[in-house]
Short mmCIF file of C-alpha atoms in Angstrom, two decimals:
data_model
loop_
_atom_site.label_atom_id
_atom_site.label_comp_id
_atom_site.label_asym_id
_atom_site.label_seq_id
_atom_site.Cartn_x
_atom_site.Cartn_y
_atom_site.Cartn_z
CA UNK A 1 0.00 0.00 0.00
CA UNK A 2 1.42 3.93 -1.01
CA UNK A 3 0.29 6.47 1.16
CA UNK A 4 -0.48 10.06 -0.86
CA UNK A 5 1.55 12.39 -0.08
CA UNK A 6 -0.75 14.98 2.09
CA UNK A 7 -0.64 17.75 4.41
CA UNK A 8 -3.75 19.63 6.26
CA UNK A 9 -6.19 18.86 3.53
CA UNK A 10 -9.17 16.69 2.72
CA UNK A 11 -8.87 14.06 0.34
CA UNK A 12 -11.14 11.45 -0.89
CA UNK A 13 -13.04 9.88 -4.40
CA UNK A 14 -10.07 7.88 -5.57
CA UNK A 15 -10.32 6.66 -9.14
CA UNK A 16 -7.26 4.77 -10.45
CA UNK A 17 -7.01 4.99 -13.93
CA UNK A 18 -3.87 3.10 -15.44
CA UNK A 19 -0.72 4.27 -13.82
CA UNK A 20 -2.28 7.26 -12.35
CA UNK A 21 -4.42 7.91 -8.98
CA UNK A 22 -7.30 10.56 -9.30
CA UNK A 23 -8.71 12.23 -6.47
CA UNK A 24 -10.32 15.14 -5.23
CA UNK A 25 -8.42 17.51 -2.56
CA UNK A 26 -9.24 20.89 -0.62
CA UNK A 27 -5.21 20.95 -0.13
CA UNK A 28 -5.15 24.16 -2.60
CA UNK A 29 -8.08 25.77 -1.75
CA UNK A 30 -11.55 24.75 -3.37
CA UNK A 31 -12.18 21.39 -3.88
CA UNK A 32 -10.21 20.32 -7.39
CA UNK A 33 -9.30 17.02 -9.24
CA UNK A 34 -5.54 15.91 -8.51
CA UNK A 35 -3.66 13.24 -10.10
CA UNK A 36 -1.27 10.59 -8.11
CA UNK A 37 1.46 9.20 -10.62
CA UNK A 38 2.70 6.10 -9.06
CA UNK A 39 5.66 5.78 -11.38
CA UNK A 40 7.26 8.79 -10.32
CA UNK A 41 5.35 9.53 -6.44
CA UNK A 42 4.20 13.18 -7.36
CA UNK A 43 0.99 14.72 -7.30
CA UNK A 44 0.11 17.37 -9.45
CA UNK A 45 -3.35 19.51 -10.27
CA UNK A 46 -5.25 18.16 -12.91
CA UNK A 47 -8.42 20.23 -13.12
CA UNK A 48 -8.92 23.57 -11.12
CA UNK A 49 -11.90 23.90 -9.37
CA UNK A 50 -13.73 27.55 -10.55
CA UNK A 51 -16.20 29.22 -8.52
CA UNK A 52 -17.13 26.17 -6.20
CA UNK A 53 -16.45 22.82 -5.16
CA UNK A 54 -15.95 19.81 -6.82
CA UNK A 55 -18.49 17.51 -5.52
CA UNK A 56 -18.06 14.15 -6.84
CA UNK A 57 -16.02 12.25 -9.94
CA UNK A 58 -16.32 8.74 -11.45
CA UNK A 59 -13.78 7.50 -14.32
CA UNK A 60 -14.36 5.99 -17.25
CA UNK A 61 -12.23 4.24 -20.20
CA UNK A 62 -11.00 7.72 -21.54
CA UNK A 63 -12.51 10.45 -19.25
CA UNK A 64 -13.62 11.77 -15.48
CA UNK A 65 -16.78 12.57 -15.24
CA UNK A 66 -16.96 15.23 -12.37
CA UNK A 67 -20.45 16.73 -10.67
CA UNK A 68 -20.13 20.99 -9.79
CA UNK A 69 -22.76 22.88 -8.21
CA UNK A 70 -25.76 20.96 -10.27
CA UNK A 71 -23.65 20.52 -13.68
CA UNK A 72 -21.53 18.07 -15.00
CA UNK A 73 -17.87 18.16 -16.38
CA UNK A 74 -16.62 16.06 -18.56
CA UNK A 75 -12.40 15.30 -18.59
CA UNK A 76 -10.52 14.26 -21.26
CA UNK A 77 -7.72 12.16 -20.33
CA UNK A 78 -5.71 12.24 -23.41
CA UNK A 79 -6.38 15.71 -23.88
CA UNK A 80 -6.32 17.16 -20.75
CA UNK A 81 -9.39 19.33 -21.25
CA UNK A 82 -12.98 19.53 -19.73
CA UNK A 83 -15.67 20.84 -21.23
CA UNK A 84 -19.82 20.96 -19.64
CA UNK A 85 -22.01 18.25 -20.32
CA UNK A 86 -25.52 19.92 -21.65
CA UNK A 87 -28.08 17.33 -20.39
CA UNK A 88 -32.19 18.37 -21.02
CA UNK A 89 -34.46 15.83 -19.13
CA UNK A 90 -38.16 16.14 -19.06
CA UNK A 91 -39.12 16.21 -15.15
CA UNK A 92 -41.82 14.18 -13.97
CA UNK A 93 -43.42 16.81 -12.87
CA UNK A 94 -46.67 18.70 -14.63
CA UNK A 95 -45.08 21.97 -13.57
CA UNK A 96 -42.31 21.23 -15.46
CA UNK A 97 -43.68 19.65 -18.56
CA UNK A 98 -43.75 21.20 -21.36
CA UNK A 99 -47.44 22.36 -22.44
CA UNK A 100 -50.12 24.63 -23.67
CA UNK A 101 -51.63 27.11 -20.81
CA UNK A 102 -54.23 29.67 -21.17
CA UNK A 103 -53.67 33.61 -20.24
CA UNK A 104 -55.67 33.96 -17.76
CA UNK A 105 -56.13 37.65 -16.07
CA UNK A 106 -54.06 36.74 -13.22
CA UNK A 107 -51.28 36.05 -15.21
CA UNK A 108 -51.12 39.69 -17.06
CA UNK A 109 -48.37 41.61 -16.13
CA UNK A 110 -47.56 45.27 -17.63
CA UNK A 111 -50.34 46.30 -19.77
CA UNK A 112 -50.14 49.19 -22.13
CA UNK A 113 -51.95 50.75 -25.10
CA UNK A 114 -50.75 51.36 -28.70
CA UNK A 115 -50.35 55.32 -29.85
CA UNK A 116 -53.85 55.60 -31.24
CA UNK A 117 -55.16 52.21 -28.94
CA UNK A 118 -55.88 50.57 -31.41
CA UNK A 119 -54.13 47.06 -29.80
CA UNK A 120 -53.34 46.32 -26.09
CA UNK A 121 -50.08 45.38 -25.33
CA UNK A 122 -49.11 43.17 -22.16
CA UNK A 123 -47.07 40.61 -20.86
CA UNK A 124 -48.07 37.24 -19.50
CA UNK A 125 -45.84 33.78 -18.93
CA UNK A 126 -42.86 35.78 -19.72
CA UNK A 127 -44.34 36.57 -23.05
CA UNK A 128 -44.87 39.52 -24.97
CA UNK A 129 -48.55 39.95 -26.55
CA UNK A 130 -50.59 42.67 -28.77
CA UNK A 131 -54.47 42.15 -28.64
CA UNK A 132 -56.83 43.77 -30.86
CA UNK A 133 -59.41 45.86 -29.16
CA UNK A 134 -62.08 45.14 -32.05
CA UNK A 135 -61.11 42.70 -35.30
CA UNK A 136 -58.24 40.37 -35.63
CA UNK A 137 -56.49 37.97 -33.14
CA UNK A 138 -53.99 37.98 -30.66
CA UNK A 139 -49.98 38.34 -31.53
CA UNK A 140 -47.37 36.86 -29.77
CA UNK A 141 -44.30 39.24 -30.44
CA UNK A 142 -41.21 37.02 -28.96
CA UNK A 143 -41.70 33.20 -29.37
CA UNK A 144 -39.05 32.99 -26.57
CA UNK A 145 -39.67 29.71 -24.31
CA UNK A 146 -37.77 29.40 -21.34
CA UNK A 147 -36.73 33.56 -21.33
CA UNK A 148 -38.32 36.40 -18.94
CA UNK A 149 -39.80 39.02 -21.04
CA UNK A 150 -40.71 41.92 -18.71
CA UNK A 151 -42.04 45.67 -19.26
CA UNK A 152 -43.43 45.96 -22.55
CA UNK A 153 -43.74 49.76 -23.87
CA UNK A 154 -44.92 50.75 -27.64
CA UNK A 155 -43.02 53.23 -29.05
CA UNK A 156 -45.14 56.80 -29.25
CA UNK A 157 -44.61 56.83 -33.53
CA UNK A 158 -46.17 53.21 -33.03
CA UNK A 159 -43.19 51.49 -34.72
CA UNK A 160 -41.35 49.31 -32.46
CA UNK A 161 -42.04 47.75 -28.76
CA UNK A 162 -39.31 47.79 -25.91
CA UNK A 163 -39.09 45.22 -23.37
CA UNK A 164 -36.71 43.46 -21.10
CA UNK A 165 -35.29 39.75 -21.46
CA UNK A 166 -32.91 37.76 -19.88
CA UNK A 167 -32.41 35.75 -23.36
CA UNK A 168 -28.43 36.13 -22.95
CA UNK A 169 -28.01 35.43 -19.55
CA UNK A 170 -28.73 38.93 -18.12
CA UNK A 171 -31.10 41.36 -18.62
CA UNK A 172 -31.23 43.57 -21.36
CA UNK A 173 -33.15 46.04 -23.37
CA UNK A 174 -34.87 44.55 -26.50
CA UNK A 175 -36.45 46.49 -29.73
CA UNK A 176 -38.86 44.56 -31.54
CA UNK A 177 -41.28 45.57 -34.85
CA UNK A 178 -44.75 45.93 -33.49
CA UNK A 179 -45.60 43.31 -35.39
CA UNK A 180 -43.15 40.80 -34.23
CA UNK A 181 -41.48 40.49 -37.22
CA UNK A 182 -37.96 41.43 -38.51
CA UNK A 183 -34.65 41.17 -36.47
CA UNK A 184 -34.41 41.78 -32.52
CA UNK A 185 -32.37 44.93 -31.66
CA UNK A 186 -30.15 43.78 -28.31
CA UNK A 187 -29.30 47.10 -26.29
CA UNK A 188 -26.86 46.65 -23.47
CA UNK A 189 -28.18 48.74 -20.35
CA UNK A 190 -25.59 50.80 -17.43
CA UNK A 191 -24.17 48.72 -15.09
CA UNK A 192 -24.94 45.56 -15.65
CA UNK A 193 -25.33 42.83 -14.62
CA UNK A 194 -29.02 43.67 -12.83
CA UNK A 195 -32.48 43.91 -12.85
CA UNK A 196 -34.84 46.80 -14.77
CA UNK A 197 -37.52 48.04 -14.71
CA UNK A 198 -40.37 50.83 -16.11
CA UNK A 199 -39.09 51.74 -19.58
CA UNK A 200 -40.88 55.03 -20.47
CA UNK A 201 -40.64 56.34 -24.23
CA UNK A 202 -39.90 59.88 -24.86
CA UNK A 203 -42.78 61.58 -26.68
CA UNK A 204 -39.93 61.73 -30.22
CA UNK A 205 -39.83 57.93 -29.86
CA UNK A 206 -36.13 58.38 -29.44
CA UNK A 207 -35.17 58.03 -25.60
CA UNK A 208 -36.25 55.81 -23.17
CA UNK A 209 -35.87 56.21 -19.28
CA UNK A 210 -35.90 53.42 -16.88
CA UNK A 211 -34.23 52.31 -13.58
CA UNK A 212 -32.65 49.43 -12.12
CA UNK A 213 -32.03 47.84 -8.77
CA UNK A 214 -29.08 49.42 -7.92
CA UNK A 215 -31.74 52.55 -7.16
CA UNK A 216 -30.46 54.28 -9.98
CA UNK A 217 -32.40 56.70 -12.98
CA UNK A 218 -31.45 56.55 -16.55
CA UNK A 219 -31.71 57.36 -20.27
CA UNK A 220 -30.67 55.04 -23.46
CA UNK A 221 -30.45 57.03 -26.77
CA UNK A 222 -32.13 54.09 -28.96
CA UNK A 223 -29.36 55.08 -31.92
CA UNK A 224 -26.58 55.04 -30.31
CA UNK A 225 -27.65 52.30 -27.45
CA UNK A 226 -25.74 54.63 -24.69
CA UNK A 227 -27.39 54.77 -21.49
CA UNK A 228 -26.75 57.91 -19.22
CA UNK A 229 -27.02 58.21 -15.80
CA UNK A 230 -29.95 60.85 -14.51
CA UNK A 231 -29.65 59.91 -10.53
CA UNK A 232 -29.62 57.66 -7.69
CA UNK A 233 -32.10 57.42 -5.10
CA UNK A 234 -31.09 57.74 -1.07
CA UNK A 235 -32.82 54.38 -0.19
CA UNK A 236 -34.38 51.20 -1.32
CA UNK A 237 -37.72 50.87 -3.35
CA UNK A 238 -37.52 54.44 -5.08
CA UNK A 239 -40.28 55.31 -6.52
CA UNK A 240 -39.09 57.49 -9.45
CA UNK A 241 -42.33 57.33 -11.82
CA UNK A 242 -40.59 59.06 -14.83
CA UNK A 243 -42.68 60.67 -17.27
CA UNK A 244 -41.10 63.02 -20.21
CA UNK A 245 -42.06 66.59 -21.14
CA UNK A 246 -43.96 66.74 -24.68
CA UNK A 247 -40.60 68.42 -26.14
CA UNK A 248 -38.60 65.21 -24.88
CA UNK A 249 -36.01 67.50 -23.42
CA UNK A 250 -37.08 67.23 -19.56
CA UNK A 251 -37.96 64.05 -17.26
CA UNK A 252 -39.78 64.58 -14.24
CA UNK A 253 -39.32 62.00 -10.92
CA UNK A 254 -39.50 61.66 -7.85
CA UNK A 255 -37.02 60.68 -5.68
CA UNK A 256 -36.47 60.03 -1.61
CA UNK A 257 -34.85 62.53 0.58
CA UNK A 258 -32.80 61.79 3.69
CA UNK A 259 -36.44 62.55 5.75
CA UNK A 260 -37.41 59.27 3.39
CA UNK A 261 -40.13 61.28 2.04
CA UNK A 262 -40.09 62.13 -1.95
CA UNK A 263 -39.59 65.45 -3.39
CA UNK A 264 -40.27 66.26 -7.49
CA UNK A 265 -37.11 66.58 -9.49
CA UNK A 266 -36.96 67.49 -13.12
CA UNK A 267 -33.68 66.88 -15.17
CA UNK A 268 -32.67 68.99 -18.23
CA UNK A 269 -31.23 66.40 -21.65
CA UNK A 270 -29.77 69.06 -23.12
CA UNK A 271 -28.13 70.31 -19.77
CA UNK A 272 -27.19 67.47 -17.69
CA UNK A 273 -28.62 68.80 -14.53
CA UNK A 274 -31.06 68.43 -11.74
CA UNK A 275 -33.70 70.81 -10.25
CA UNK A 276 -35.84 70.15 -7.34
CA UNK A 277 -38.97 71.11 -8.11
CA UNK A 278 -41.32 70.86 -4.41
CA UNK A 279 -39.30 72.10 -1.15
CA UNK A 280 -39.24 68.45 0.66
CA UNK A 281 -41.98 69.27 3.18
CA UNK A 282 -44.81 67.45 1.95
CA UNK A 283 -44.49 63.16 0.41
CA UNK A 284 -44.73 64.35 -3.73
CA UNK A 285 -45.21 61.30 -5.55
CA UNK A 286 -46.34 60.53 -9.16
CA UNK A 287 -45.36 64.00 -11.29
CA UNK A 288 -46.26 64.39 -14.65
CA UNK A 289 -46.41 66.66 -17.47
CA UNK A 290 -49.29 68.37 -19.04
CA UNK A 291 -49.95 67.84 -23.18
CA UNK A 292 -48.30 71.19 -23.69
CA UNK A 293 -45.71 71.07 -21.13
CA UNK A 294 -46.56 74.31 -19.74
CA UNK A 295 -48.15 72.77 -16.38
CA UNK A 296 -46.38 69.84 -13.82
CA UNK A 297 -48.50 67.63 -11.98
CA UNK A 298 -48.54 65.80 -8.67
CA UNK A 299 -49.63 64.37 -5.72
CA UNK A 300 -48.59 65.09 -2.29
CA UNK A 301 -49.28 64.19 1.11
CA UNK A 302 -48.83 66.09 4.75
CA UNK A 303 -49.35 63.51 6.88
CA UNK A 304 -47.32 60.23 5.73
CA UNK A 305 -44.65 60.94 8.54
CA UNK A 306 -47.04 60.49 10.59
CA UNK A 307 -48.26 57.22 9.70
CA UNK A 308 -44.77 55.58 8.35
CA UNK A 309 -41.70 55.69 10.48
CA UNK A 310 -38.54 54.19 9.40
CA UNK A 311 -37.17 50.60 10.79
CA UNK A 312 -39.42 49.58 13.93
CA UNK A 313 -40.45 53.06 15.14
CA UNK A 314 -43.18 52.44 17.56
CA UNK A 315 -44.47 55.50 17.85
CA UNK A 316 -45.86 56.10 14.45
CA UNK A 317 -49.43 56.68 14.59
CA UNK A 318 -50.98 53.59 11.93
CA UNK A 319 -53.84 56.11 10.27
CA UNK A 320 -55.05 56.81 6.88
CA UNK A 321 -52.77 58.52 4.60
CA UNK A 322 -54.26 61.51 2.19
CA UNK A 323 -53.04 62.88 -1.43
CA UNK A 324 -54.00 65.90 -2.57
CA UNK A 325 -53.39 66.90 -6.34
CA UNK A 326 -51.35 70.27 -7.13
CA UNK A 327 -49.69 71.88 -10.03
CA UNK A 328 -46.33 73.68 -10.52
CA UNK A 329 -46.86 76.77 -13.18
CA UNK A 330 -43.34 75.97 -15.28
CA UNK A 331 -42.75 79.68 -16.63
CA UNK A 332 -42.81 82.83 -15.15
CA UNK A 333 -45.79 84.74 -17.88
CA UNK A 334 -47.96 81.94 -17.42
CA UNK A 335 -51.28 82.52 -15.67
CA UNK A 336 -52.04 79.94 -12.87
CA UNK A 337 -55.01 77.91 -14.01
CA UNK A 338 -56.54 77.81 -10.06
CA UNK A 339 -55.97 81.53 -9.99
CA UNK A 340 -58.96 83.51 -8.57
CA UNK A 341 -61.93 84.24 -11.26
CA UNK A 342 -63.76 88.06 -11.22
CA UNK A 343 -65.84 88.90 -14.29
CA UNK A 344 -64.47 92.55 -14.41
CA UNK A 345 -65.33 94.79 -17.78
CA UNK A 346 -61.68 95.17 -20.05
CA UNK A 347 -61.07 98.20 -21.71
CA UNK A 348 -58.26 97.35 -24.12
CA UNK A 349 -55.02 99.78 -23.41
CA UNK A 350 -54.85 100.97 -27.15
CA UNK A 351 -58.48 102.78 -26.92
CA UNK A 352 -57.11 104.33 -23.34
CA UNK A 353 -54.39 105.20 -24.77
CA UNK A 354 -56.27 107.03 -28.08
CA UNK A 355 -58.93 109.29 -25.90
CA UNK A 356 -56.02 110.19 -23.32
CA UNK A 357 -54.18 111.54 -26.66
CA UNK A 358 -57.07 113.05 -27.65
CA UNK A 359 -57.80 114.86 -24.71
CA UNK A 360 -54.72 116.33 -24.35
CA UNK A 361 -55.33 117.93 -27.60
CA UNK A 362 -58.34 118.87 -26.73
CA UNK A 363 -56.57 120.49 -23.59
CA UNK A 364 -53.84 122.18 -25.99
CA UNK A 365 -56.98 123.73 -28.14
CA UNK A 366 -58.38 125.49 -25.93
CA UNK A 367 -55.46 126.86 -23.78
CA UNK A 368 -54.56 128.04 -27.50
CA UNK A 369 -57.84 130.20 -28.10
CA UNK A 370 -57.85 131.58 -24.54
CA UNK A 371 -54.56 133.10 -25.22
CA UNK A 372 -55.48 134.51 -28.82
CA UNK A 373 -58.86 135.74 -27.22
CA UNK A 374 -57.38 137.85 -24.43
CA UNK A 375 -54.26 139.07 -27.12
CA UNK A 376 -57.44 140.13 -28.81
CA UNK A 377 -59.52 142.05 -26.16
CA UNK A 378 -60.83 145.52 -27.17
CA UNK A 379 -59.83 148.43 -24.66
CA UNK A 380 -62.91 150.74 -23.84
CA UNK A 381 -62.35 153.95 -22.75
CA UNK A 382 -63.92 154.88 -18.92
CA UNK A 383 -66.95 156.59 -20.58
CA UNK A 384 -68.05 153.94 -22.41
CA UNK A 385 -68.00 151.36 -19.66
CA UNK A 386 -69.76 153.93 -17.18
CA UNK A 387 -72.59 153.90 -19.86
CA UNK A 388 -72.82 150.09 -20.17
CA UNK A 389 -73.26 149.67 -16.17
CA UNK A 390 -76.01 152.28 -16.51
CA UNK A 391 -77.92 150.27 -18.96
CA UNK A 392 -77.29 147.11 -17.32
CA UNK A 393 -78.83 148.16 -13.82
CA UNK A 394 -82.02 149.50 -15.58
CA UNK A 395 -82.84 146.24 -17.52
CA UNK A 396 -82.72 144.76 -14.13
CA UNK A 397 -85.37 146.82 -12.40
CA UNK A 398 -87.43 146.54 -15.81
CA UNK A 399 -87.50 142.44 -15.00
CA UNK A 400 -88.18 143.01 -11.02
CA UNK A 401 -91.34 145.15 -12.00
CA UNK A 402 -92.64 142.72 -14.57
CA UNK A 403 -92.10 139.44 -12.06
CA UNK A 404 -94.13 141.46 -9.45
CA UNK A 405 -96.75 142.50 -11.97
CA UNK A 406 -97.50 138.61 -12.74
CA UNK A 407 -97.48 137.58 -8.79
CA UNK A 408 -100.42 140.19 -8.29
CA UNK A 409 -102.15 138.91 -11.62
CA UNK A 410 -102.06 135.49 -10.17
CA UNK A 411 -103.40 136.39 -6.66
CA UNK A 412 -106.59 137.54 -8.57
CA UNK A 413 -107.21 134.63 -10.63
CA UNK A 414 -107.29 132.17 -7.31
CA UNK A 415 -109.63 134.59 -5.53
CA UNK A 416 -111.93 134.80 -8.22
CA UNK A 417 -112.13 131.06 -8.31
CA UNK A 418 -112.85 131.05 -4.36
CA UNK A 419 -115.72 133.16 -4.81
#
């Protein structure tokens, strides 16, 4: 009997193939495959264990077969080389089997509209379907058995439907014709390897927004494929709820503040930067843009602290939590739409502005003909204007006598009438 050569390690599974001892040893590390050469007494690695363990081997006329972490390796002893053994087995198992279900409503997942809603789009089964909302049947888009198809969106110009799949191994972004046919565009998203989710459109069909588990915000320009990053939220489960201005140059979120309420951000394409939008007092949720992008939208509530403490706070109070809806007024000449209504009467500013002109003509006019009437004022010498106050004061007593003439006439009449 030879001993192995050993020290501090774990060795056991001896196969003894010709002049040469297999066996798998911890003495470097992971478990690996070492060979025993009893010619010369020296034992040497054959096969490196990668990743984990090596948890079984069995020989055979020309190779080792060797069981890691729920796969098998095959060895070639000539060669030297492994190489995985693909094995497909049909479980015994109806969950397993492969088989026709139906979509049930349950099983929808991510439902959308087409532009003009015309089809529905959804996922169900880790399929992507369209479904007529009048004539015609059901279309499944990606054919793709035993891949995760997640998030479908339809493009805004109606051409092309975005989703998520796990078809190479990790998620990605896919592009596919809205009628399932042509080739699949593959779009490699920021820092991957993870999981994503939401992808919103831009309203020029050429952006799309969408976050991932690493709590992060971004953008892929569908030419070019390069994702940028927009942010990164404080804690986990952000709630970002992108939505694009009409001009696809602005995307409003929310986001989570140290507090761990949200606030509304909006972030500038063209400029690369950030702008809180509501002052962090108040849980703002859910913002989006008006049609025009002249108005921003969202809900906020002032009593969520309150009700929803972090970790085990036990003196939160458990009660109901209340939105309200409000609106930010996005430029400065822009009337509020809640603003206070008065039905007042308008006078528009160029008719004000034609009778004030025309008054101070007026004003000019006669200022004008006072001063050319007194420059033409006739001077009367003293005996004429002693004469004219003579006549004057006897017209005057003429009228007094004829008044008191009529007064007595009227007397008269009424006693004559009495009698």
């Amino acid at each position: 009997m030879v001993k192995i050569p050993r020290e501090n390690s774990t060795d056991f599974n001896p196969l003894w193939v010709g002049n040469t001892i297999y066996f798998l040893s911890d003495r470097n590390g992971l478990v690996s495959l070492f060979a025993y050469d009893t010619a010369t007494r020296k034992v040497s690695e054959a096969l490196k264990s990668e990743g984990f363990d090596f948890k079984s081997a069995s020989a055979g006329p020309d190779a080792i077969i060797i069981e890691q972490f729920g796969s098998l390796h095959l060895y070639d002893l000539n060669t030297h080389q492994s190489k995985t053994v693909n094995i497909r087995v049909a479980g015994d198992f109806a969950q397993v089997r492969p088989g026709f279900v139906k979509v049930e409503p349950k099983r929808i997942h991510a439902f959308n509209l087409s532009p003009t809603g015309t089809r529905a789009l959804m996922e169900a089964w880790g399929e992507i379907f369209t479904v007529p909302t009048d004539k015609g049947d059901i279309r499944n888009v990606t054919h793709s058995p035993a891949v995760a198809d997640r998030d479908p969106a339809w493009s805004p110009d109606g051409k092309w439907i975005a989703y998520f799949s796990d078809e190479p191994g990790e998620y990605e972004l896919q592009l596919r014709q809205q009628n399932g046919l042509g080739q699949v565009r593959h779009i490699k998203l920021g820092q991957s390897p993870s999981f994503y989710y939401a992808p919103v459109w831009s309203p020029d069909s050429k952006k799309i927004a969408y976050s991932d588990k690493r709590l992060n915000l971004w953008y892929v320009d569908v030419a070019t494929g390069a994702s940028k990053l927009v942010d990164t939220d404080y804690y986990e489960g952000p709630q970002f709820n992108q939505n694009w201005a009409p001009d696809s140059k602005w995307v409003a979120y929310a986001k989570q503040l140290p507090s761990h309420l949200h606030a509304v951000y909006v972030y500038s394409v063209e400029q690369g930067k950030i702008y809180q939008v509501t002052d962090g007092m108040s849980d703002a949720l859910y913002p989006v843009f008006d049609k025009n992008g002249k108005y921003l939208y969202f809900t906020a509530s002032t009593d969520l602290g309150l009700a929803e403490s972090a970790g085990w706070d036990m003196s939160s109070d458990n009660h109901l939590v209340t939105r309200s809806a409000y609106i930010v007024v996005l430029a400065k000449d822009l009337p509020s739409p809640l603003a206070p209504e008065s039905d007042e009467e308008k006078v528009k500013e160029e008719i004000k502005a034609a009778e004030k002109e025309k008054s101070k003509d007026k004003n000019k006019s006669k200022d004008k003909d006072a001063k050319s009437d007194a420059s033409r004022m006739p001077i009367r010498p003293p005996m004429a204007t002693k004469t004219r106050k003579r006549t004057k004061t006897a017209k005057t007593r003429i009228r007094t006598k004829i008044k008191t003439i009529k007064a007595k006439t009227k007397i008269a009449t009424n006693r004559l009438w009495c009698g």
